[in-house]
Short mmCIF file of C-alpha atoms in Angstrom, two decimals:
data_model
loop_
_atom_site.label_atom_id
_atom_site.label_comp_id
_atom_site.label_asym_id
_atom_site.label_seq_id
_atom_site.Cartn_x
_atom_site.Cartn_y
_atom_site.Cartn_z
CA MET A 262 28.15 -2.74 -117.85
CA LYS A 263 29.28 -2.34 -114.47
CA SER A 264 31.58 -5.60 -114.98
CA LEU A 265 32.70 -3.61 -117.99
CA ARG A 266 33.79 -0.55 -116.83
CA LYS A 267 36.05 -2.31 -113.37
CA GLU A 268 37.98 -4.25 -116.33
CA PHE A 269 38.49 -1.03 -117.90
CA LEU A 270 39.32 0.99 -114.99
CA LYS A 271 41.37 -1.89 -113.27
CA GLY A 272 44.42 -1.35 -116.29
CA LEU A 273 44.90 1.96 -114.98
CA TRP A 274 45.97 1.76 -111.37
CA ASP A 275 45.27 -1.52 -109.16
CA GLU A 276 46.23 -3.49 -112.13
CA HIS A 277 48.77 -1.02 -113.61
CA PRO A 278 50.93 -2.87 -116.13
CA THR A 279 54.21 -1.13 -115.65
CA PHE A 280 53.91 -0.03 -111.90
CA ARG A 281 52.39 -2.46 -110.40
CA LEU A 282 52.92 -5.79 -112.46
CA LEU A 283 56.53 -4.95 -113.23
CA ILE A 284 55.71 -6.17 -117.24
CA GLY A 285 57.04 -4.66 -120.34
CA MET A 286 60.33 -3.01 -118.37
CA CYS A 287 62.39 -2.81 -121.05
CA PRO A 288 60.58 -0.42 -123.39
CA THR A 289 59.58 1.52 -120.20
CA LEU A 290 63.04 2.20 -119.20
CA ALA A 291 64.66 2.77 -122.65
CA VAL A 292 62.16 5.07 -124.52
CA THR A 293 60.98 7.56 -121.92
CA THR A 294 63.95 10.07 -122.05
CA ALA A 295 61.49 12.04 -123.47
CA ALA A 296 57.66 12.63 -122.40
CA SER A 297 57.19 12.88 -126.41
CA ASN A 298 58.32 9.47 -126.76
CA GLY A 299 57.13 8.01 -124.35
CA LEU A 300 53.59 9.21 -125.70
CA ALA A 301 54.61 7.55 -128.69
CA MET A 302 55.69 4.63 -127.55
CA GLY A 303 52.80 4.14 -125.03
CA LEU A 304 50.20 4.46 -128.49
CA ALA A 305 52.04 2.48 -131.05
CA THR A 306 52.08 -0.09 -128.03
CA THR A 307 48.15 0.07 -127.41
CA PHE A 308 47.66 -0.34 -131.17
CA VAL A 309 48.98 -3.46 -131.21
CA LEU A 310 47.77 -4.88 -127.40
CA VAL A 311 44.04 -3.70 -128.92
CA CYS A 312 44.64 -5.39 -132.37
CA SER A 313 45.87 -8.74 -131.16
CA SER A 314 43.47 -9.26 -128.46
CA VAL A 315 40.22 -8.39 -130.52
CA ILE A 316 41.81 -10.99 -132.49
CA ILE A 317 43.28 -13.53 -130.75
CA SER A 318 39.87 -13.65 -128.65
CA LEU A 319 37.91 -13.81 -132.43
CA MET A 320 40.05 -17.08 -132.92
CA LYS A 321 40.28 -18.04 -129.57
CA ASP A 322 37.90 -22.03 -130.95
CA LEU A 323 40.25 -21.84 -133.92
CA ILE A 324 43.94 -22.14 -132.53
CA PRO A 325 44.77 -25.45 -130.96
CA LYS A 326 45.37 -25.28 -127.53
CA LYS A 327 48.48 -26.67 -127.55
CA VAL A 328 50.21 -24.05 -130.27
CA ARG A 329 48.61 -21.48 -128.80
CA ILE A 330 51.91 -19.79 -127.91
CA PRO A 331 53.22 -19.52 -131.39
CA CYS A 332 50.27 -18.63 -132.47
CA TYR A 333 49.83 -15.37 -130.56
CA ILE A 334 53.22 -14.51 -131.11
CA ILE A 335 52.88 -14.36 -135.01
CA ILE A 336 49.95 -12.40 -134.72
CA VAL A 337 51.10 -9.93 -132.66
CA ALA A 338 53.95 -9.61 -134.69
CA THR A 339 52.20 -9.39 -137.89
CA PHE A 340 50.65 -6.51 -136.09
CA VAL A 341 53.71 -4.90 -134.74
CA THR A 342 55.06 -4.78 -138.38
CA ILE A 343 52.27 -3.32 -139.57
CA ALA A 344 53.11 -0.50 -136.84
CA ASP A 345 57.14 -0.39 -137.91
CA MET A 346 55.66 0.63 -141.44
CA VAL A 347 52.93 3.13 -140.64
CA LEU A 348 55.75 4.59 -137.85
CA ALA A 349 58.74 4.83 -141.02
CA ALA A 350 56.53 5.99 -143.74
CA TYR A 351 54.63 9.13 -141.40
CA PHE A 352 57.16 9.73 -138.35
CA PRO A 353 60.28 9.17 -140.00
CA ASP A 354 61.88 10.77 -136.65
CA LEU A 355 60.39 8.92 -133.92
CA HIS A 356 61.33 5.81 -136.06
CA LYS A 357 64.25 6.85 -135.55
CA VAL A 358 64.09 7.73 -132.22
CA LEU A 359 62.43 4.53 -131.05
CA GLY A 360 64.29 2.65 -133.00
CA LEU A 361 65.12 -1.25 -132.17
CA PHE A 362 62.26 -1.09 -129.55
CA ILE A 363 59.66 -1.14 -132.31
CA PRO A 364 59.79 -4.35 -133.36
CA LEU A 365 60.66 -5.30 -130.41
CA ILE A 366 57.08 -4.85 -128.95
CA VAL A 367 56.79 -8.08 -130.05
CA VAL A 368 58.34 -9.76 -127.41
CA ASN A 369 57.01 -6.96 -124.95
CA CYS A 370 55.52 -9.58 -121.90
CA ILE A 371 52.49 -7.10 -121.47
CA ILE A 372 50.89 -8.04 -124.53
CA LEU A 373 51.69 -11.50 -124.53
CA GLY A 374 50.24 -11.89 -120.75
CA ARG A 375 47.23 -10.67 -121.43
CA ALA A 376 46.29 -12.94 -124.26
CA GLU A 377 47.65 -15.36 -122.80
CA ALA A 378 45.38 -14.35 -119.33
CA TYR A 379 42.91 -12.59 -120.48
CA ALA A 380 41.92 -12.76 -124.49
CA SER A 381 42.09 -15.92 -125.35
CA LYS A 382 39.13 -17.24 -122.50
CA MET A 383 36.75 -14.24 -122.64
CA PRO A 384 34.25 -12.78 -125.28
CA VAL A 385 35.26 -10.52 -127.79
CA PHE A 386 34.11 -6.76 -126.64
CA HIS A 387 35.44 -7.83 -122.94
CA SER A 388 38.88 -8.60 -124.35
CA PHE A 389 38.77 -5.31 -126.30
CA ILE A 390 37.96 -3.29 -122.91
CA ASP A 391 40.56 -5.05 -121.05
CA ALA A 392 42.91 -4.23 -124.24
CA LEU A 393 42.22 -0.51 -123.93
CA GLY A 394 42.21 0.04 -120.21
CA MET A 395 45.92 -1.65 -120.06
CA GLY A 396 46.25 0.39 -122.97
CA VAL A 397 45.51 3.60 -121.69
CA GLY A 398 47.26 2.37 -118.13
CA ILE A 399 50.91 2.22 -120.77
CA ILE A 400 49.94 4.89 -122.31
CA TRP A 401 49.79 7.27 -119.19
CA GLY A 402 52.87 5.02 -117.18
CA LEU A 403 55.32 5.99 -120.03
CA THR A 404 54.03 9.57 -120.55
CA PHE A 405 54.32 10.15 -116.53
CA LEU A 406 57.85 8.67 -116.45
CA GLY A 407 59.17 10.38 -120.27
CA ILE A 408 57.87 13.62 -118.56
CA VAL A 409 59.84 13.79 -115.20
CA ARG A 410 62.66 12.49 -116.87
CA GLU A 411 62.37 14.79 -119.78
CA PHE A 412 61.64 17.78 -116.60
CA LEU A 413 64.49 16.97 -114.12
CA GLY A 414 66.79 15.94 -117.37
CA MET A 415 66.95 18.69 -119.69
CA GLY A 416 64.13 20.80 -117.80
CA SER A 417 62.16 20.50 -120.70
CA VAL A 418 58.57 19.01 -121.08
CA PHE A 419 57.16 17.82 -124.10
CA GLY A 420 59.90 20.33 -126.09
CA MET A 421 59.06 23.30 -124.44
CA GLN A 422 61.94 24.51 -122.00
CA ILE A 423 59.71 25.46 -118.93
CA LEU A 424 63.05 25.76 -116.15
CA PRO A 425 65.15 28.88 -117.28
CA GLU A 426 68.29 27.83 -119.43
CA THR A 427 70.74 29.17 -116.31
CA ALA A 428 68.93 26.27 -114.42
CA THR A 429 70.93 23.66 -113.90
CA SER A 430 69.67 20.10 -115.21
CA TRP A 431 70.23 17.01 -113.72
CA VAL A 432 71.48 15.18 -116.88
CA ILE A 433 71.42 11.91 -114.84
CA PHE A 434 67.47 11.50 -115.69
CA ILE A 435 68.18 11.25 -119.36
CA LEU A 436 70.61 8.60 -118.67
CA PRO A 437 70.06 5.06 -118.47
CA PRO A 438 70.99 5.21 -114.69
CA GLY A 439 67.69 7.70 -114.78
CA ALA A 440 65.23 5.62 -116.29
CA PHE A 441 65.88 2.83 -113.33
CA PHE A 442 65.90 5.25 -110.33
CA THR A 443 63.07 7.61 -111.62
CA LEU A 444 60.81 3.81 -112.32
CA GLY A 445 61.92 2.91 -108.84
CA ILE A 446 61.17 5.69 -106.99
CA VAL A 447 57.73 6.02 -108.82
CA VAL A 448 56.76 1.88 -107.99
CA GLY A 449 57.85 2.89 -104.48
CA LEU A 450 55.78 6.31 -104.55
CA MET A 451 52.73 4.14 -105.65
CA ASN A 452 52.76 1.07 -103.40
CA GLN A 453 53.46 4.35 -100.06
CA ILE A 454 50.02 5.94 -101.89
CA ASN A 455 48.02 2.51 -101.80
CA TYR A 456 48.87 1.59 -98.63
CA VAL A 457 47.45 5.32 -97.25
CA LEU A 458 44.38 4.33 -99.34
CA GLU A 459 44.27 0.95 -97.48
CA ARG A 460 44.54 2.00 -93.98
CA ARG A 461 42.26 4.81 -94.92
CA LYS A 462 39.48 2.11 -95.93
CA ARG A 463 40.36 -0.05 -93.16
CA GLU A 464 39.65 2.49 -90.56
CA ARG A 465 36.15 3.66 -92.23
CA THR A 466 35.11 -0.10 -92.30
CA THR A 467 36.03 -0.52 -88.65
CA GLY A 468 34.84 2.88 -87.54
CA SER A 469 31.31 2.56 -89.15
CA VAL A 470 31.17 -0.77 -87.49
CA THR A 471 31.74 0.19 -83.85
CA ALA A 472 29.24 3.46 -84.34
CA GLY A 473 26.61 0.58 -85.49
CA GLN A 474 27.23 -1.56 -82.28
CA ALA A 475 26.68 1.92 -80.37
CA VAL A 476 23.35 2.26 -82.36
CA GLN A 477 22.40 -0.90 -81.19
CA GLY A 478 23.47 -1.05 -77.68
CA MET B 171 91.00 -10.54 -134.44
CA GLY B 172 91.39 -7.15 -132.98
CA GLU B 173 88.07 -6.29 -134.41
CA LEU B 174 86.46 -9.50 -132.38
CA ALA B 175 87.88 -8.60 -129.24
CA LEU B 176 86.77 -4.92 -129.48
CA ILE B 177 82.61 -6.31 -130.20
CA PHE B 178 83.36 -8.86 -127.30
CA ILE B 179 85.30 -6.29 -124.87
CA GLY B 180 82.02 -3.74 -126.42
CA SER B 181 78.90 -6.02 -125.75
CA VAL B 182 80.43 -7.09 -121.89
CA LEU B 183 81.36 -3.76 -120.31
CA VAL B 184 80.76 -0.87 -122.51
CA ASN B 185 77.20 -1.31 -124.30
CA ASN B 186 75.47 -3.84 -121.14
CA PHE B 187 72.75 -4.88 -122.90
CA VAL B 188 70.61 -5.06 -119.05
CA LEU B 189 72.28 -2.11 -117.76
CA VAL B 190 72.81 0.50 -121.18
CA ARG B 191 70.52 -0.47 -123.43
CA PHE B 192 67.64 -2.19 -121.39
CA LEU B 193 67.16 -5.21 -122.93
CA GLY B 194 66.55 -8.10 -121.36
CA ILE B 195 65.34 -6.47 -117.92
CA CYS B 196 62.38 -8.85 -116.77
CA PRO B 197 64.69 -11.76 -115.93
CA PHE B 198 66.88 -9.00 -114.28
CA LEU B 199 64.68 -8.01 -111.93
CA GLY B 200 62.66 -11.77 -111.68
CA VAL B 201 65.18 -14.12 -111.79
CA SER B 202 67.96 -12.52 -109.78
CA LYS B 203 66.97 -13.35 -106.24
CA GLU B 204 69.74 -16.46 -105.68
CA LEU B 205 73.29 -16.28 -107.41
CA ASP B 206 72.27 -19.95 -108.53
CA THR B 207 69.84 -19.50 -110.76
CA ALA B 208 70.88 -16.20 -111.65
CA LEU B 209 74.16 -18.26 -112.94
CA GLY B 210 72.07 -20.62 -114.50
CA MET B 211 69.24 -18.11 -116.22
CA GLY B 212 72.63 -16.73 -117.21
CA MET B 213 74.03 -19.35 -119.33
CA ALA B 214 70.94 -21.10 -120.92
CA THR B 215 70.64 -17.35 -122.18
CA THR B 216 73.77 -17.04 -123.32
CA PHE B 217 73.56 -20.48 -124.93
CA VAL B 218 70.32 -19.45 -127.02
CA LEU B 219 71.33 -16.12 -127.87
CA VAL B 220 74.69 -17.44 -129.67
CA LEU B 221 72.63 -20.24 -131.54
CA SER B 222 69.74 -17.72 -132.54
CA ALA B 223 71.98 -15.35 -133.93
CA ALA B 224 73.60 -17.90 -135.74
CA ALA B 225 70.29 -18.99 -137.43
CA THR B 226 69.19 -15.25 -138.18
CA TRP B 227 72.27 -14.18 -139.21
CA LEU B 228 71.41 -17.20 -141.90
CA VAL B 229 68.11 -16.75 -142.09
CA GLN B 230 68.21 -12.85 -142.79
CA THR B 231 71.68 -13.22 -145.11
CA PHE B 232 70.39 -16.42 -147.39
CA ILE B 233 66.34 -16.57 -147.42
CA LEU B 234 64.67 -12.93 -146.39
CA VAL B 235 67.30 -10.75 -148.66
CA PRO B 236 68.12 -12.29 -151.89
CA PHE B 237 64.35 -12.87 -152.19
CA GLY B 238 63.70 -9.35 -151.29
CA MET B 239 61.82 -9.88 -147.84
CA PRO B 240 63.15 -7.82 -145.34
CA PHE B 241 59.77 -6.87 -143.81
CA LEU B 242 59.21 -10.00 -143.04
CA GLN B 243 62.27 -9.78 -140.01
CA ASN B 244 60.08 -9.43 -136.72
CA VAL B 245 57.82 -12.42 -137.99
CA ALA B 246 60.42 -14.52 -139.47
CA PHE B 247 62.66 -13.80 -136.47
CA ILE B 248 60.78 -14.08 -133.22
CA LEU B 249 59.39 -17.58 -134.94
CA ILE B 250 62.90 -19.13 -135.46
CA ILE B 251 63.56 -18.17 -131.89
CA ALA B 252 60.63 -19.45 -130.45
CA SER B 253 60.78 -23.19 -132.54
CA LEU B 254 64.81 -22.95 -131.88
CA VAL B 255 63.83 -22.64 -128.00
CA GLN B 256 61.52 -24.92 -128.14
CA LEU B 257 63.95 -27.54 -130.14
CA VAL B 258 66.39 -27.23 -127.76
CA GLU B 259 64.30 -27.93 -124.95
CA MET B 260 63.56 -31.20 -126.46
CA PHE B 261 67.21 -31.94 -127.53
CA LEU B 262 69.15 -31.38 -124.02
CA GLN B 263 65.93 -33.40 -122.85
CA LYS B 264 67.03 -36.27 -124.25
CA ALA B 265 70.99 -35.28 -124.68
CA SER B 266 71.69 -34.02 -121.23
CA PRO B 267 69.18 -34.82 -118.55
CA GLY B 268 71.43 -33.33 -116.19
CA LEU B 269 72.15 -30.19 -118.38
CA TYR B 270 67.96 -29.74 -119.05
CA ARG B 271 67.16 -30.24 -114.67
CA ALA B 272 69.42 -27.20 -114.50
CA LEU B 273 68.47 -24.87 -117.55
CA GLY B 274 64.85 -26.51 -117.95
CA ILE B 275 62.47 -23.57 -116.14
CA PHE B 276 64.41 -20.94 -117.72
CA LEU B 277 64.15 -22.15 -120.91
CA PRO B 278 60.68 -20.92 -122.32
CA LEU B 279 60.69 -17.94 -120.43
CA ILE B 280 63.70 -16.76 -123.25
CA THR B 281 61.70 -16.92 -126.00
CA THR B 282 59.65 -13.12 -124.92
CA ASN B 283 63.73 -12.01 -123.56
CA CYS B 284 63.92 -9.05 -125.82
CA ALA B 285 67.72 -9.75 -125.36
CA VAL B 286 67.46 -12.35 -127.91
CA LEU B 287 64.94 -10.53 -130.80
CA GLY B 288 67.09 -7.69 -129.84
CA LEU B 289 70.48 -9.28 -130.96
CA ALA B 290 69.50 -10.58 -134.02
CA ILE B 291 67.96 -7.14 -134.98
CA LEU B 292 71.43 -5.23 -134.11
CA VAL B 293 73.18 -8.36 -136.34
CA SER B 294 71.18 -7.19 -138.40
CA GLN B 295 70.59 -4.24 -138.71
CA LYS B 296 74.96 -4.02 -138.16
CA ASP B 297 75.88 -5.99 -141.05
CA TYR B 298 78.28 -8.28 -139.15
CA THR B 299 79.78 -11.20 -140.33
CA LEU B 300 78.81 -14.51 -138.68
CA ILE B 301 81.69 -14.89 -137.22
CA GLN B 302 81.22 -11.01 -135.49
CA ALA B 303 77.84 -12.00 -134.96
CA ILE B 304 78.67 -15.30 -132.35
CA VAL B 305 81.27 -13.21 -131.42
CA PHE B 306 78.30 -10.21 -130.81
CA ALA B 307 76.02 -12.93 -128.90
CA LEU B 308 78.80 -14.64 -126.50
CA GLY B 309 79.72 -11.39 -125.43
CA THR B 310 76.11 -10.03 -124.64
CA GLY B 311 75.65 -13.28 -123.46
CA ALA B 312 78.47 -12.63 -120.65
CA GLY B 313 77.20 -9.14 -119.93
CA PHE B 314 74.20 -10.59 -119.51
CA THR B 315 74.98 -13.49 -117.30
CA LEU B 316 77.64 -10.78 -115.26
CA ALA B 317 75.01 -7.95 -114.38
CA LEU B 318 72.49 -11.05 -113.62
CA ALA B 319 75.10 -12.24 -111.31
CA MET B 320 75.71 -9.47 -109.62
CA MET B 321 72.64 -8.39 -108.84
CA ALA B 322 71.52 -12.10 -107.22
CA GLY B 323 74.73 -11.00 -105.14
CA ILE B 324 73.25 -7.60 -103.98
CA ARG B 325 70.32 -8.49 -103.33
CA GLU B 326 71.02 -11.87 -101.73
CA GLN B 327 72.62 -8.95 -99.01
CA LEU B 328 69.49 -6.69 -99.16
CA GLN B 329 67.79 -9.05 -98.00
CA PHE B 330 68.71 -8.17 -93.98
CA ALA B 331 68.44 -4.27 -94.73
CA ASP B 332 66.15 -2.71 -93.31
CA ILE B 333 63.98 -1.29 -96.26
CA PRO B 334 61.25 1.20 -96.30
CA LYS B 335 58.14 -1.11 -97.17
CA ALA B 336 56.90 0.87 -100.11
CA LEU B 337 60.00 0.34 -101.55
CA GLN B 338 60.71 -3.43 -100.61
CA GLY B 339 61.08 -5.27 -104.25
CA ALA B 340 60.56 -3.50 -106.91
CA GLY B 341 61.73 -0.32 -105.92
CA ILE B 342 65.16 -1.46 -104.10
CA ALA B 343 65.18 -3.73 -106.58
CA LEU B 344 65.60 -0.91 -109.71
CA ILE B 345 67.45 1.44 -107.73
CA THR B 346 70.00 -0.41 -107.59
CA ALA B 347 70.08 -1.54 -110.46
CA GLY B 348 70.37 2.31 -111.55
CA LEU B 349 73.71 2.59 -109.45
CA MET B 350 74.84 -0.56 -110.62
CA SER B 351 74.09 1.18 -114.38
CA MET B 352 75.85 3.83 -113.09
CA ALA B 353 79.07 2.17 -112.35
CA PHE B 354 79.14 0.79 -116.16
CA MET B 355 78.78 4.39 -117.74
CA GLY B 356 82.41 4.63 -116.08
CA PHE B 357 83.35 1.88 -119.05
CA SER B 358 81.82 3.89 -121.70
CA GLY B 359 85.47 5.65 -123.06
CA LEU B 360 86.76 2.97 -122.62
CA ILE B 361 86.30 1.46 -126.66
CA ALA B 362 85.59 4.75 -129.22
CA MET B 363 82.25 2.64 -130.65
#
């Protein structure tokens, strides 16, 4: 049980796909112009990731090793087509905004990466948990970027105006350069937080060692 | 002729795939540490872009549309691209070992380059003719190579800069890309697309 929890949690921070491993960058940068777009893209990617991980894990003994990558791609592409059609039928506005980037979930390296590194080797339930953890990581990552960019660029969050209309908004943040800046700074901040956490941990362990020696002495 | 020139310039500068459309960011960040490898990657990608644009155009026009199966587009296109990349790799290995050695390591990576699939889907959305699609692919490849080469040139210089520890690597690369993207926005008035 404990290991399952670890599998789930690693996707949220330590191995966060977009901020730590820097994979699946294209949708991360392109669709996070508003918080709701980021959330929708995160949900769509998670749906494809979880479904294809489970199916690949179920079929891992049937798929010949040499042609595994094309097989994985077909499985992923099938779920992407399902997500594409569901979005087009029930959320046409969202479908229009995300546009090209829904079919492009097929070539999102996160999904193929998890299939190759995890789902093709581990039992079904483990793969499901792993994919879910990564998916939640993607969702919070994209939504967070969306919130930051929408707030700085338009003064609103999830479409609700927060800053007064008179405040100057930095339109650059919802334009392409803003995507690179925001992600660059967030990656830097995450590294900084990790350095601080590591240093604290090291200080605590060395501190306890010296304390233990003092007791022995 | 004029229209083709517009498509070419538009895809190289105005709607640069990497810096404005955000397609092909993974190789842009991953293979832009040295100028030589960046140029190799750019050339290999351009090659595959042109071939796959032509192949997917033919399949879309002569198979998917006449048989009323445009919903199979994603699956069909990605299969074509994956097998095309494999084919090109095998062909180059036999026909031109020199070129294969130069491009070899980059070829498998191109399958998952979203610029390739993105281009195929964009072509079918825009209803381009075959010639237009090929010119669009050439322009996209040139724009990709340009962005990759510029990024590599900047990163080679950045190695000697004093960068805060947390921003080293990916952080500073992304901020550099942001500045380049800002510069490319200057081209946006060049052509009314």
